[in-house]
């Protein structure tokens, strides 16, 4: 990693030595571009989330398991800034949010699962992942993956075969009269996927200018030299279908074109810039290139009648998409082109099995070895999914962490079969990847945004934990002054008292709360006057909107026999699960336990017994304004002189006032006197030796006020009190352990048939210093082929992916 960083830092110097037909841009514009990009990245640093899920499709009642990775957007370091990742499941047809999970990230890694309800409608769904910070940007910045949910009655949907859409993309962005260029095109069918097409382009005389044929997943390109005054029309068709007419880009009378050759040699790219203007004068231009917001080079030159040729070495550019932008003499972007640089900077993952084939229910032992490009062992986090290949068809060249971080996350639109472009066995992959660069638009860095002088501050922040946010009003009116709020936070492991203050507008926020499952929250105004008139409104979590696309979606490729076997086995397995659950519930209902219930100790009390205790009744609250009013005259030795916050309290005539506790937490007397008497459950008084448990604080005695809401058995949902707001907020979801049978042990539950589709799931394995990690599991009853898929990301941003297959006979 240090070597690569050094190379990147000296990249500009290396490039400067190689420039021949132009010079390194040292003018104000290049400095402006660099500073604006740096400023933009400083204000709006990017994050990328990736989910490794166990299967491409599921049945209702199944469980979707996922491993989560969060990376910094430019260099892909494992991102430790955000610690909360939101993962939700969206029904594509309606946009309805089916499930929301809050995943705890540890250094950029996490895991979880989504239980699919038995009654979940059949159809297409999207699993989505994002952080609070990512919500400052469009939804396109989130991680999305489409999945399909079946049931045992599912039939493959019928689709029409006539719909076709074709778009054309001149290289550099425009067609200019008299300038030779290349035009990319992309054809998609009714499913939104690429369609193989053939066709031709006609001029106004209906003469054929060029023949067209897609090369890969509906994409292709062809050369063209537009003629002045001509309007072109394209006609294309799918195999055996009728020709359809499509609009062709308009030819502009003047402008620039930019062509890039990134394929002929591996160590450099060639940029050709041409211009056509009536004055025939040389044009000053600047060319800027950046990779994910990091400036790769900036150069300036003059475009003559012969054009401008620039040779740029690529050996020191980072892997991934580089955006080339041509700026005219007015510093306006006039042409753009994307290129992909691939040096093979990957994590190498080798999956070693202890044998080539296994018997049903036989133990399988796996070792994964992680090394860098030099063959040295690497310590990293990885996730592993093992599935039954006889039931689950792995989708061809499906998304993996390499293709997502380096490609899909930085391009506009759906990328079909993204892993194809990283399969080193495909000799044509770089050509097809270059065509993809011509037909997909840039998303993450738009020059209109980057070149602004002033940027609005982001509205959302990086979350280290959860937030309690809201607004305080006086009735329905805005506050005229700040208000101090008392906040009680409780759950099984937390019992905390806090205070916070609203802003001038009445808004407040408690941030970075870290807790699992859920948290009971009680807020009350601490103003000494009219606190009961305060209206405290908590802001609920509002998931980001989902854009519903009106495209029928059937994301999987699987033959009918395999699908039939999958649905049959899944229904059998889920039926067994239902019977087991029903049997357990029946046994629980029939069990009768006799005996004396042990009284639970109140966690709010450090003391075992109080010297005196007052149980608050409705009669006592009727004539009392404060807690101290209820205490006055009811406990021997306790004196209360005065009223409200000015009252003086003493126990046995002591000089020092007693320590006040509120649900076990030390507080000041002002807070005690601001409490509503209707909230108090009981008051305990500790005198002398009984108060010694509180050390020096107990020198003047202790008065412990216990509230109804502080009781762990209190039902917050039925509580309505003026000036007080109670709620329950969700915390981190605790990942469930993936169940696996142990066939080396005799257990009753392992006697049932075993045809699980996901055989083993391990979302957070860590390799050692030797680069190795080992794990084992037992195969199912199926005689089948078993698929193992591994995803990994090092802390310094190098991704890795691998898969293998073995047989069970």
Tab-separated table of C-alpha atoms in Angstrom, residues 98-490:
chain	number	residue	atom	x	y	z
A	98	UNK	CA	-41.129	-4.335	3.664
A	99	UNK	CA	-38.334	-4.490	6.231
A	100	UNK	CA	-35.766	-2.117	7.738
A	101	UNK	CA	-32.591	-3.263	9.509
A	102	UNK	CA	-30.090	-1.133	11.404
A	103	UNK	CA	-26.677	-2.762	11.086
A	104	UNK	CA	-23.827	-2.031	13.485
A	105	UNK	CA	-20.603	-1.481	11.546
A	106	UNK	CA	-17.237	-2.280	13.087
A	107	UNK	CA	-14.526	-0.590	11.055
A	108	UNK	CA	-16.675	-0.760	7.925
A	109	UNK	CA	-17.915	-4.357	8.310
A	110	UNK	CA	-21.228	-5.761	9.544
A	111	UNK	CA	-23.872	-8.421	8.974
A	112	UNK	CA	-27.546	-9.182	9.381
A	113	UNK	CA	-30.570	-10.963	8.001
A	114	UNK	CA	-34.124	-10.273	6.821
A	115	UNK	CA	-36.837	-12.796	7.635
A	116	UNK	CA	-39.239	-13.040	4.703
A	117	UNK	CA	-42.808	-13.363	5.896
A	118	UNK	CA	-44.783	-16.476	4.895
A	119	UNK	CA	-47.421	-14.209	3.344
A	120	UNK	CA	-44.936	-12.014	1.423
A	121	UNK	CA	-46.323	-11.349	-2.083
A	122	UNK	CA	-44.540	-13.048	-4.954
A	123	UNK	CA	-42.571	-10.704	-7.155
A	124	UNK	CA	-39.528	-8.493	-7.596
A	125	UNK	CA	-37.855	-6.745	-4.641
A	126	UNK	CA	-34.844	-4.499	-4.132
A	127	UNK	CA	-32.528	-4.786	-1.160
A	128	UNK	CA	-31.000	-1.393	-0.462
A	129	UNK	CA	-28.158	-0.198	1.801
A	130	UNK	CA	-27.220	3.360	2.813
A	131	UNK	CA	-25.889	5.479	5.664
A	132	UNK	CA	-27.344	8.688	7.032
A	133	UNK	CA	-24.513	10.600	5.314
A	134	UNK	CA	-25.337	9.017	1.950
A	135	UNK	CA	-28.815	10.532	2.225
A	136	UNK	CA	-27.275	13.939	1.402
A	137	UNK	CA	-27.060	12.652	-2.180
A	138	UNK	CA	-29.538	11.164	-4.668
A	139	UNK	CA	-30.927	7.674	-4.135
A	140	UNK	CA	-28.712	6.476	-7.004
A	141	UNK	CA	-25.741	6.663	-4.615
A	142	UNK	CA	-27.229	3.874	-2.461
A	143	UNK	CA	-26.425	0.212	-2.940
A	144	UNK	CA	-29.260	-1.582	-4.771
A	145	UNK	CA	-29.636	-5.234	-5.663
A	146	UNK	CA	-32.723	-6.818	-7.164
A	147	UNK	CA	-33.978	-10.164	-5.880
A	148	UNK	CA	-37.068	-12.237	-6.586
A	149	UNK	CA	-39.420	-13.949	-4.144
A	150	UNK	CA	-41.309	-17.076	-5.231
A	151	UNK	CA	-43.805	-19.479	-3.679
A	152	UNK	CA	-44.736	-23.022	-4.590
A	153	UNK	CA	-47.358	-21.797	-7.079
A	154	UNK	CA	-45.074	-19.413	-8.979
A	155	UNK	CA	-45.027	-19.602	-12.763
A	156	UNK	CA	-42.517	-17.856	-14.984
A	157	UNK	CA	-44.107	-14.571	-16.122
A	158	UNK	CA	-44.951	-14.133	-19.758
A	159	UNK	CA	-43.453	-11.095	-21.446
A	160	UNK	CA	-43.960	-9.537	-24.828
A	161	UNK	CA	-41.186	-9.607	-27.383
A	162	UNK	CA	-41.934	-6.471	-29.389
A	163	UNK	CA	-40.787	-3.658	-27.091
A	164	UNK	CA	-37.376	-2.209	-27.917
A	165	UNK	CA	-35.591	0.992	-26.953
A	166	UNK	CA	-32.315	2.183	-28.521
A	167	UNK	CA	-30.176	5.160	-27.530
A	168	UNK	CA	-27.136	6.610	-29.329
A	169	UNK	CA	-24.057	8.147	-27.671
A	170	UNK	CA	-21.553	10.050	-29.837
A	171	UNK	CA	-18.059	9.727	-28.367
A	172	UNK	CA	-17.278	12.848	-26.404
A	173	UNK	CA	-20.945	13.837	-26.314
A	174	UNK	CA	-21.847	15.363	-29.710
A	175	UNK	CA	-21.779	14.998	-33.479
A	176	UNK	CA	-20.090	17.873	-35.338
A	177	UNK	CA	-20.243	18.478	-39.087
A	178	UNK	CA	-17.194	17.155	-40.924
A	179	UNK	CA	-15.492	15.600	-37.852
A	180	UNK	CA	-14.965	11.858	-37.822
A	181	UNK	CA	-16.011	10.171	-34.610
A	182	UNK	CA	-17.488	6.985	-33.193
A	183	UNK	CA	-21.041	6.485	-31.987
A	184	UNK	CA	-21.971	4.025	-29.274
A	185	UNK	CA	-25.455	2.591	-28.924
A	186	UNK	CA	-27.398	0.527	-26.443
A	187	UNK	CA	-30.582	-1.467	-27.077
A	188	UNK	CA	-32.790	-2.717	-24.255
A	189	UNK	CA	-35.938	-4.809	-24.315
A	190	UNK	CA	-39.138	-4.760	-22.271
A	191	UNK	CA	-37.356	-6.138	-19.188
A	192	UNK	CA	-34.810	-3.328	-19.179
A	193	UNK	CA	-32.017	-5.724	-20.175
A	194	UNK	CA	-29.741	-5.607	-23.205
A	195	UNK	CA	-31.127	-6.960	-26.492
A	196	UNK	CA	-29.053	-8.178	-29.437
A	197	UNK	CA	-29.959	-6.086	-32.481
A	198	UNK	CA	-28.984	-5.466	-36.078
A	199	UNK	CA	-29.797	-2.511	-38.311
A	200	UNK	CA	-28.555	0.440	-40.317
A	201	UNK	CA	-28.411	4.246	-40.464
A	202	UNK	CA	-29.951	6.142	-43.399
A	203	UNK	CA	-29.405	9.706	-44.573
A	204	UNK	CA	-32.117	11.992	-45.956
A	205	UNK	CA	-31.843	10.321	-49.366
A	206	UNK	CA	-32.479	6.927	-47.718
A	207	UNK	CA	-28.962	5.859	-48.610
A	208	UNK	CA	-27.382	3.450	-46.131
A	209	UNK	CA	-24.543	5.206	-44.304
A	210	UNK	CA	-23.466	2.393	-41.980
A	211	UNK	CA	-24.658	-1.048	-40.872
A	212	UNK	CA	-25.115	-1.724	-37.156
A	213	UNK	CA	-24.774	-4.850	-35.044
A	214	UNK	CA	-24.620	-5.085	-31.267
A	215	UNK	CA	-21.469	-6.676	-29.851
A	216	UNK	CA	-22.370	-7.340	-26.215
A	217	UNK	CA	-25.660	-7.241	-24.285
A	218	UNK	CA	-27.291	-4.871	-26.745
A	219	UNK	CA	-24.282	-2.522	-26.936
A	220	UNK	CA	-22.114	-1.648	-29.925
A	221	UNK	CA	-20.394	1.209	-31.737
A	222	UNK	CA	-19.644	2.338	-35.285
A	223	UNK	CA	-17.605	5.059	-37.079
A	224	UNK	CA	-19.334	8.075	-38.593
A	225	UNK	CA	-18.361	11.344	-40.309
A	226	UNK	CA	-21.459	13.560	-40.299
A	227	UNK	CA	-22.166	15.612	-43.397
A	228	UNK	CA	-23.425	19.188	-43.171
A	229	UNK	CA	-27.186	19.568	-43.423
A	230	UNK	CA	-27.939	15.865	-43.123
A	231	UNK	CA	-30.525	14.372	-40.762
A	232	UNK	CA	-29.904	10.717	-39.990
A	233	UNK	CA	-32.354	8.005	-39.026
A	234	UNK	CA	-31.628	4.595	-37.496
A	235	UNK	CA	-33.556	1.367	-38.050
A	236	UNK	CA	-32.903	-1.642	-35.807
A	237	UNK	CA	-34.557	-4.914	-34.927
A	238	UNK	CA	-34.182	-7.864	-32.644
A	239	UNK	CA	-33.654	-11.282	-34.171
A	240	UNK	CA	-36.535	-12.195	-36.510
A	241	UNK	CA	-38.435	-9.092	-35.429
A	242	UNK	CA	-39.599	-6.125	-37.495
A	243	UNK	CA	-37.408	-3.070	-37.963
A	244	UNK	CA	-38.189	-0.134	-35.739
A	245	UNK	CA	-37.315	3.508	-36.372
A	246	UNK	CA	-35.241	5.422	-33.821
A	247	UNK	CA	-34.228	9.063	-33.519
A	248	UNK	CA	-30.569	9.748	-34.251
A	249	UNK	CA	-28.558	12.534	-32.546
A	250	UNK	CA	-28.670	15.958	-34.214
A	251	UNK	CA	-25.505	17.033	-36.053
A	252	UNK	CA	-24.166	20.389	-34.821
A	253	UNK	CA	-22.598	22.812	-37.307
A	254	UNK	CA	-19.625	23.616	-35.052
A	255	UNK	CA	-17.934	22.345	-31.906
A	256	UNK	CA	-15.404	19.875	-30.545
A	257	UNK	CA	-15.061	16.103	-30.644
A	258	UNK	CA	-12.809	13.954	-28.455
A	259	UNK	CA	-11.817	10.367	-29.197
A	260	UNK	CA	-9.823	8.137	-26.839
A	261	UNK	CA	-7.849	4.975	-27.564
A	262	UNK	CA	-7.272	3.076	-24.330
A	263	UNK	CA	-6.906	-0.394	-25.861
A	264	UNK	CA	-4.000	-0.498	-28.311
A	265	UNK	CA	-1.311	-0.336	-25.628
A	266	UNK	CA	-1.481	-1.199	-21.944
A	267	UNK	CA	0.783	1.582	-20.668
A	268	UNK	CA	-0.759	4.683	-22.222
A	269	UNK	CA	-3.875	6.145	-23.773
A	270	UNK	CA	-4.153	8.407	-26.783
A	271	UNK	CA	-6.535	11.379	-26.812
A	272	UNK	CA	-7.511	12.978	-30.141
A	273	UNK	CA	-9.281	16.344	-30.098
A	274	UNK	CA	-10.774	17.969	-33.217
A	275	UNK	CA	-12.613	21.247	-33.722
A	276	UNK	CA	-14.758	22.745	-36.456
A	277	UNK	CA	-15.434	26.499	-36.266
A	278	UNK	CA	-16.082	29.065	-39.030
A	279	UNK	CA	-13.042	31.208	-38.151
A	280	UNK	CA	-10.575	28.286	-38.545
A	281	UNK	CA	-8.515	29.731	-35.699
A	282	UNK	CA	-6.593	27.538	-33.256
A	283	UNK	CA	-8.607	26.927	-30.106
A	284	UNK	CA	-7.158	26.923	-26.603
A	285	UNK	CA	-8.398	23.968	-24.571
A	286	UNK	CA	-7.793	22.326	-21.216
A	287	UNK	CA	-8.151	18.613	-20.540
A	288	UNK	CA	-8.739	17.452	-16.990
A	289	UNK	CA	-8.916	13.865	-15.800
A	290	UNK	CA	-9.976	12.637	-12.378
A	291	UNK	CA	-10.644	9.245	-10.844
A	292	UNK	CA	-13.449	9.289	-8.285
A	293	UNK	CA	-12.733	12.944	-7.541
A	294	UNK	CA	-8.945	12.543	-7.312
A	295	UNK	CA	-7.179	14.642	-9.975
A	296	UNK	CA	-5.156	12.430	-12.317
A	297	UNK	CA	-3.831	15.162	-14.640
A	298	UNK	CA	-4.605	18.599	-16.051
A	299	UNK	CA	-3.161	19.744	-19.363
A	300	UNK	CA	-3.635	22.553	-21.858
A	301	UNK	CA	-3.031	22.809	-25.564
A	302	UNK	CA	-4.198	24.260	-28.892
A	303	UNK	CA	-6.491	22.507	-31.361
A	304	UNK	CA	-5.304	23.265	-34.895
A	305	UNK	CA	-6.802	22.229	-38.220
A	306	UNK	CA	-5.004	18.908	-37.787
A	307	UNK	CA	-6.356	18.478	-34.315
A	308	UNK	CA	-4.570	17.850	-31.030
A	309	UNK	CA	-3.003	14.548	-30.010
A	310	UNK	CA	-2.152	13.773	-26.391
A	311	UNK	CA	-0.435	10.630	-25.119
A	312	UNK	CA	-0.985	9.934	-21.431
A	313	UNK	CA	0.769	7.142	-19.496
A	314	UNK	CA	-1.719	5.088	-17.495
A	315	UNK	CA	0.674	2.988	-15.423
A	316	UNK	CA	0.267	5.164	-12.339
A	317	UNK	CA	-3.466	5.820	-12.584
A	318	UNK	CA	-5.558	3.950	-10.026
A	319	UNK	CA	-7.844	1.107	-11.070
A	320	UNK	CA	-11.354	2.156	-12.025
A	321	UNK	CA	-13.144	4.802	-14.056
A	322	UNK	CA	-11.305	7.955	-15.074
A	323	UNK	CA	-13.377	10.866	-16.370
A	324	UNK	CA	-11.809	12.977	-19.129
A	325	UNK	CA	-13.291	16.450	-19.634
A	326	UNK	CA	-12.413	18.930	-22.375
A	327	UNK	CA	-12.835	22.609	-21.426
A	328	UNK	CA	-12.916	25.375	-24.038
A	329	UNK	CA	-11.213	28.778	-23.786
A	330	UNK	CA	-14.131	30.035	-21.665
A	331	UNK	CA	-13.458	27.206	-19.195
A	332	UNK	CA	-16.761	25.515	-20.007
A	333	UNK	CA	-16.920	21.704	-20.301
A	334	UNK	CA	-17.642	20.879	-23.957
A	335	UNK	CA	-16.774	17.198	-24.257
A	336	UNK	CA	-16.437	14.217	-21.927
A	337	UNK	CA	-15.324	10.614	-22.151
A	338	UNK	CA	-14.964	7.838	-19.601
A	339	UNK	CA	-12.153	5.294	-19.700
A	340	UNK	CA	-11.478	2.289	-17.517
A	341	UNK	CA	-7.999	1.641	-16.144
A	342	UNK	CA	-7.362	-1.923	-15.023
A	343	UNK	CA	-4.003	-2.943	-13.563
A	344	UNK	CA	-5.458	-6.017	-11.875
A	345	UNK	CA	-5.057	-4.540	-8.376
A	346	UNK	CA	-7.117	-7.234	-6.634
A	347	UNK	CA	-7.052	-9.390	-3.573
A	348	UNK	CA	-6.377	-12.971	-4.667
A	349	UNK	CA	-8.580	-15.486	-2.884
A	350	UNK	CA	-7.877	-19.205	-3.203
A	351	UNK	CA	-10.505	-21.664	-1.942
A	352	UNK	CA	-8.990	-24.999	-0.901
A	353	UNK	CA	-11.175	-28.051	-0.155
A	354	UNK	CA	-10.020	-31.090	1.793
A	355	UNK	CA	-11.343	-33.320	-1.040
A	356	UNK	CA	-12.949	-33.021	-4.474
A	357	UNK	CA	-16.269	-34.753	-3.793
A	358	UNK	CA	-18.313	-35.658	-0.731
A	359	UNK	CA	-21.136	-37.838	0.451
A	360	UNK	CA	-24.467	-36.444	1.681
A	361	UNK	CA	-24.176	-35.130	5.258
A	362	UNK	CA	-20.393	-35.512	5.139
A	363	UNK	CA	-18.273	-32.879	6.853
A	364	UNK	CA	-16.588	-30.394	4.510
A	365	UNK	CA	-13.460	-28.524	5.559
A	366	UNK	CA	-12.525	-25.350	3.679
A	367	UNK	CA	-9.438	-23.152	3.804
A	368	UNK	CA	-9.339	-19.729	2.154
A	369	UNK	CA	-5.990	-18.129	1.386
A	370	UNK	CA	-5.816	-14.355	0.769
A	371	UNK	CA	-2.755	-12.858	-0.957
A	372	UNK	CA	-1.894	-9.595	-2.686
A	373	UNK	CA	-0.700	-9.209	-6.269
A	374	UNK	CA	2.846	-10.057	-5.158
A	375	UNK	CA	1.691	-13.312	-3.567
A	376	UNK	CA	2.145	-12.121	0.038
A	377	UNK	CA	-0.437	-13.166	2.662
A	378	UNK	CA	-3.035	-10.581	3.653
A	379	UNK	CA	-5.080	-10.136	6.806
A	380	UNK	CA	-8.614	-9.168	5.863
A	381	UNK	CA	-12.342	-9.619	6.523
A	382	UNK	CA	-14.310	-11.818	4.152
A	383	UNK	CA	-17.792	-13.310	3.793
A	384	UNK	CA	-18.691	-16.778	2.521
A	385	UNK	CA	-21.938	-18.217	1.108
A	386	UNK	CA	-22.302	-21.931	0.357
A	387	UNK	CA	-25.427	-22.905	-1.614
A	388	UNK	CA	-26.991	-25.949	-3.249
A	389	UNK	CA	-26.340	-25.547	-6.965
A	390	UNK	CA	-29.093	-28.034	-7.822
A	391	UNK	CA	-31.692	-25.615	-6.440
A	392	UNK	CA	-30.009	-22.212	-6.672
A	393	UNK	CA	-28.693	-21.101	-10.051
A	394	UNK	CA	-25.939	-18.535	-9.618
A	395	UNK	CA	-26.616	-15.730	-12.079
A	396	UNK	CA	-24.134	-15.291	-14.936
A	397	UNK	CA	-21.441	-12.740	-14.068
A	398	UNK	CA	-23.464	-11.390	-11.167
A	399	UNK	CA	-22.382	-8.339	-9.201
A	400	UNK	CA	-19.467	-8.840	-6.809
A	401	UNK	CA	-17.541	-6.427	-4.628
A	402	UNK	CA	-14.877	-5.852	-7.305
A	403	UNK	CA	-17.316	-4.977	-10.065
A	404	UNK	CA	-19.388	-2.830	-7.714
A	405	UNK	CA	-16.623	-0.683	-6.216
A	406	UNK	CA	-14.661	-0.196	-9.429
A	407	UNK	CA	-17.497	-0.058	-11.953
A	408	UNK	CA	-21.208	-0.107	-11.093
A	409	UNK	CA	-21.084	2.327	-8.179
A	410	UNK	CA	-19.622	5.048	-10.436
A	411	UNK	CA	-21.881	4.637	-13.472
A	412	UNK	CA	-25.388	5.696	-14.246
A	413	UNK	CA	-28.072	3.061	-14.746
A	414	UNK	CA	-28.217	-0.708	-14.427
A	415	UNK	CA	-25.045	-2.592	-15.409
A	416	UNK	CA	-25.864	-6.036	-16.751
A	417	UNK	CA	-23.484	-8.912	-15.934
A	418	UNK	CA	-20.875	-6.561	-14.406
A	419	UNK	CA	-18.455	-9.316	-13.362
A	420	UNK	CA	-17.943	-10.225	-17.040
A	421	UNK	CA	-15.606	-7.234	-17.430
A	422	UNK	CA	-13.307	-8.582	-14.701
A	423	UNK	CA	-13.132	-12.209	-15.889
A	424	UNK	CA	-9.550	-12.588	-17.090
A	425	UNK	CA	-10.537	-15.606	-19.230
A	426	UNK	CA	-12.561	-13.282	-21.497
A	427	UNK	CA	-10.079	-11.996	-24.067
A	428	UNK	CA	-12.536	-9.388	-25.396
A	429	UNK	CA	-13.547	-7.997	-22.016
A	430	UNK	CA	-11.551	-4.750	-22.340
A	431	UNK	CA	-13.091	-3.959	-25.741
A	432	UNK	CA	-16.579	-4.535	-24.399
A	433	UNK	CA	-15.771	-2.562	-21.272
A	434	UNK	CA	-14.699	0.385	-23.426
A	435	UNK	CA	-18.038	0.221	-25.260
A	436	UNK	CA	-19.749	0.262	-21.882
A	437	UNK	CA	-17.811	3.438	-21.008
A	438	UNK	CA	-19.281	5.091	-24.116
A	439	UNK	CA	-22.875	4.129	-23.385
A	440	UNK	CA	-23.229	4.745	-19.628
A	441	UNK	CA	-23.310	8.216	-18.093
A	442	UNK	CA	-21.240	9.617	-15.228
A	443	UNK	CA	-22.971	10.148	-11.914
A	444	UNK	CA	-20.933	10.968	-8.814
A	445	UNK	CA	-19.067	14.133	-9.844
A	446	UNK	CA	-20.859	16.703	-11.956
A	447	UNK	CA	-18.835	19.751	-12.991
A	448	UNK	CA	-21.796	22.056	-12.430
A	449	UNK	CA	-21.727	21.034	-8.777
A	450	UNK	CA	-17.954	20.930	-8.399
A	451	UNK	CA	-17.225	24.350	-9.937
A	452	UNK	CA	-19.643	26.278	-7.713
A	453	UNK	CA	-17.924	28.879	-5.570
A	454	UNK	CA	-20.157	28.243	-2.584
A	455	UNK	CA	-21.686	24.976	-1.443
A	456	UNK	CA	-24.617	24.537	0.884
A	457	UNK	CA	-23.692	22.607	4.006
A	458	UNK	CA	-24.887	18.981	4.079
A	459	UNK	CA	-28.164	18.567	5.954
A	460	UNK	CA	-27.347	15.114	7.301
A	461	UNK	CA	-24.349	14.059	9.354
A	462	UNK	CA	-22.142	11.001	9.796
A	463	UNK	CA	-23.761	8.732	12.365
A	464	UNK	CA	-21.670	7.083	15.070
A	465	UNK	CA	-24.893	5.997	16.755
A	466	UNK	CA	-28.587	6.813	16.823
A	467	UNK	CA	-30.237	10.175	17.406
A	468	UNK	CA	-33.252	11.398	19.329
A	469	UNK	CA	-34.405	14.504	17.503
A	470	UNK	CA	-37.485	16.657	17.761
A	471	UNK	CA	-39.038	20.014	18.419
A	472	UNK	CA	-40.563	21.712	21.448
A	473	UNK	CA	-43.498	24.079	21.058
A	474	UNK	CA	-45.665	26.052	23.431
A	475	UNK	CA	-48.943	24.515	22.441
A	476	UNK	CA	-48.875	24.960	18.675
A	477	UNK	CA	-46.644	28.044	18.741
A	478	UNK	CA	-42.904	28.470	18.398
A	479	UNK	CA	-40.900	28.917	21.582
A	480	UNK	CA	-39.789	32.359	22.651
A	481	UNK	CA	-36.849	31.028	24.672
A	482	UNK	CA	-34.636	27.982	24.998
A	483	UNK	CA	-35.954	25.075	27.043
A	484	UNK	CA	-33.976	22.540	29.064
A	485	UNK	CA	-35.266	18.988	28.698
A	486	UNK	CA	-34.768	16.078	31.054
A	487	UNK	CA	-34.266	12.828	29.195
A	488	UNK	CA	-34.590	9.321	30.633
A	489	UNK	CA	-33.239	6.446	28.549
A	490	UNK	CA	-33.992	2.878	29.602
